[in-house]
């Protein structure tokens, strides 16, 4: 990267280690050489870990190295923060209820470009870097795609030298750990903080008070102005924990601020003084509940009020922080807020921010409504991640008014003014007014958060081209007709640092040797690989690389499930949250089809395949849990049957997370992206597979459409109904049984699921799944069955010609450049945030 002078002390090391030669003057807190790191680790072992050498474990070395690495980011971190506070640059704030960061050590070594030095330093201490990296417990502060997207975006914002802050919640317990017992998912609490978190710096002095509940009161101030004040029932304190986000090969080191809830000591003291010690402790427990646990998605109802409290808690803390920096540090007038800040709302989860900023500006800073509103709209932008009506967030008016009485008043006022605008533009269209209102009237009144986010933002985007079009044509159609200029698309992306360089060292080396290492910050450079698809020697190396990755995964699979996989087999992988719309059961119907063919025709052979699944089901999602049971049941039967286990094996890999994803994507030959067209907003796993050279079997859904465009239709296995055909079939009345009647093979497959073949004779446990498929399946699994199974036959044919397959695989990776999160962040920067690069000098 151009701004880095690789020979200047303190700068990020260059890739060939140019600044890392042992330099005696190098400080043990900042030096990037192996020698300085060695001294730093020894120092932290003695002074931070404080254990005698005889009792040191790999975990201690992990912690010491992590602290040494954090020290090395500190200087850059402070320089970046200093620029952000006092410099002229506009700052992007990414508000997200989830940040699925994954393990940090390897990523920070990569971005500081000191992997080799760290390996040498550890070796000198008798330790192996890979074993030490294994010790890290990942922070699983997200459910899946949306949370991981936020983490990829932080990496790209730092690498593109955009000053930015991620704001979220420091959940004490992240997404649950999944175990498989007797074929069922069992949830275990994720205790990621037990061993401490060396990456964060707590700032107990940087805290804000957040109100909750109570009522509002009107009053006249000394100047005779009419004002409102909120008299809360409770007050909670938000304490910040900051984590450095180091850009790759640059000095920019941004901040992720996560809020943790505490009780307000003065409250506790009041109680203490009146002798009620237990009341005070109780209050503390109640307050700290707010940041205790991450909510799973697809969890109907349960604990809704606490979820709203989480959202408001982190949004209010974040906005207060922004306003404090703006007015007290940068000393700018509030009118300049949209010039200094762009605030992106990651789905509707933080959309209460629209009302909160209005409240802060009007009630606390005494601004007039119109000016406050203009500032609010100019500052916020909203990203939508779903079209599923059941996933659109709404809050019952009762809960909302009890919890946030002042915000409800503000929302009513926003709504009144907004609906007047609607009437102006569409006179007499009361039906449209009803549809667009921020208050929903169907089945008990509720606040519609997607409407609030849209009305309160100057830009609204979907996360893939198809998704953004559908957004304008369906859930936000009326809003698009009102403000077409607000709507755009930014197709998701993933960071090639973590999902290629870090997780696929074999491919990284091959790429570096073939096309150079420019792809790390410019993924389009992978295009230079295209000619090598025709080079037999290169194809051989490509296959060897894949083979090694598959051996690595096979070892992990064996260790975690006991199942043996042959790395010469095709690895057919579906990893993602378990959900009906993602249709893991369609995948299983294909597996059972092959099983049935093999059982019926002795002598019949197929190209051997390992079917690998991974993903968590929301704990309360009855059908999703049975989908896991279906996979494990079919797996147990297939894997233990000598007639078939020479041709196929089925694995359910427990506890899919970022850490094991590093092993999974690089080892895949086939990527399963088989959601019902129109249901998957984008998908990002699909991109991680493509970058690592997997071929996709997929529907025309989400970003699959663009993946196919980039790869070329010949290098993509397409099947299934299109969005229009799905609509049409539903309009005509979908009758699943009709598909079964005309397809005897499908009928047999469904029969096998309920006749006890896979369940030791139990004919009931999987029946709800089949009943759903036959009688109420909004995701049209049976309608796509034949097309899918036929397409899988084409996949097998292609696999059998290894040169054909390797060619297609190389071309997929070569054409994956669009799916870098750097491209996505460049688009957000240009089209929505209007921010540019701001290099940091030390
Ligand atoms: C909402 C209310 C109450 C409790 C939980 C939630 C909740 C939490 C998380 C709702 C949704 C989520 C996560 C959604 C998600 O991950 N969506 C995915 O976002 C990806 C990034 O844009 C897309 O690629 C996927 O298509 C989309 O499904």
Coordinates of C-alpha atoms and ligand atoms in Angstrom, one line a residue, residues 98 143-147 149 295-299 307 311 347 349 385 393 463 492 581-582 680-684, ligand 1:
X98 CA -24.2 -8.3 16.0
X143 CA -26.2 -15.3 14.6
X144 CA -24.9 -15.7 11.1
X145 CA -24.7 -13.7 7.9
X146 CA -25.6 -10.2 9.2
X147 CA -23.2 -10.3 12.1
X149 CA -21.0 -9.1 7.3
X295 CA -30.9 -13.4 21.0
X296 CA -31.1 -16.1 18.4
X297 CA -33.0 -15.0 15.2
X298 CA -36.3 -16.9 14.4
X299 CA -37.1 -16.9 18.1
X307 CA -34.6 -7.5 23.2
X311 CA -31.4 -2.4 21.1
X347 CA -31.1 -3.8 9.5
X349 CA -32.3 -3.7 15.0
X385 CA -31.4 -7.8 5.0
X393 CA -39.4 -6.2 13.1
X463 CA -27.8 -6.5 -0.1
X492 CA -22.6 -7.8 0.0
X581 CA -36.2 -21.3 3.4
X582 CA -32.6 -22.4 3.1
X680 CA -32.3 -15.3 0.6
X681 CA -31.5 -11.6 0.6
X682 CA -27.9 -12.2 -0.5
X683 CA -26.0 -15.0 1.2
X684 CA -22.3 -14.4 1.9
Ligands
LIG1 C1 -34.7 -9.9 15.4 C2 -35.6 -9.6 16.4 C3 -35.5 -10.3 17.6 C4 -34.5 -11.3 17.8 C5 -33.6 -11.5 16.7 C6 -33.7 -10.8 15.5 C7 -32.7 -11.1 14.4 C8 -31.4 -11.3 14.7 C9 -30.5 -11.6 13.6 C10 -33.2 -11.2 13.1 C11 -32.3 -11.4 12.1 C12 -31.0 -11.7 12.3 C13 -30.0 -12.0 11.3 C14 -30.3 -11.9 10.0 C15 -29.4 -12.3 8.9 O1 -28.3 -12.8 9.2 N1 -29.7 -12.0 7.7 C16 -28.8 -12.4 6.6 O2 -28.0 -11.2 6.3 C17 -27.0 -11.6 5.4 C18 -26.1 -10.3 5.2 O3 -26.7 -9.4 4.5 C19 -27.5 -12.0 4.1 O4 -26.5 -12.4 3.3 C20 -28.5 -13.1 4.3 O5 -29.2 -13.4 3.0 C21 -29.5 -12.7 5.3 O6 -30.4 -13.8 5.6

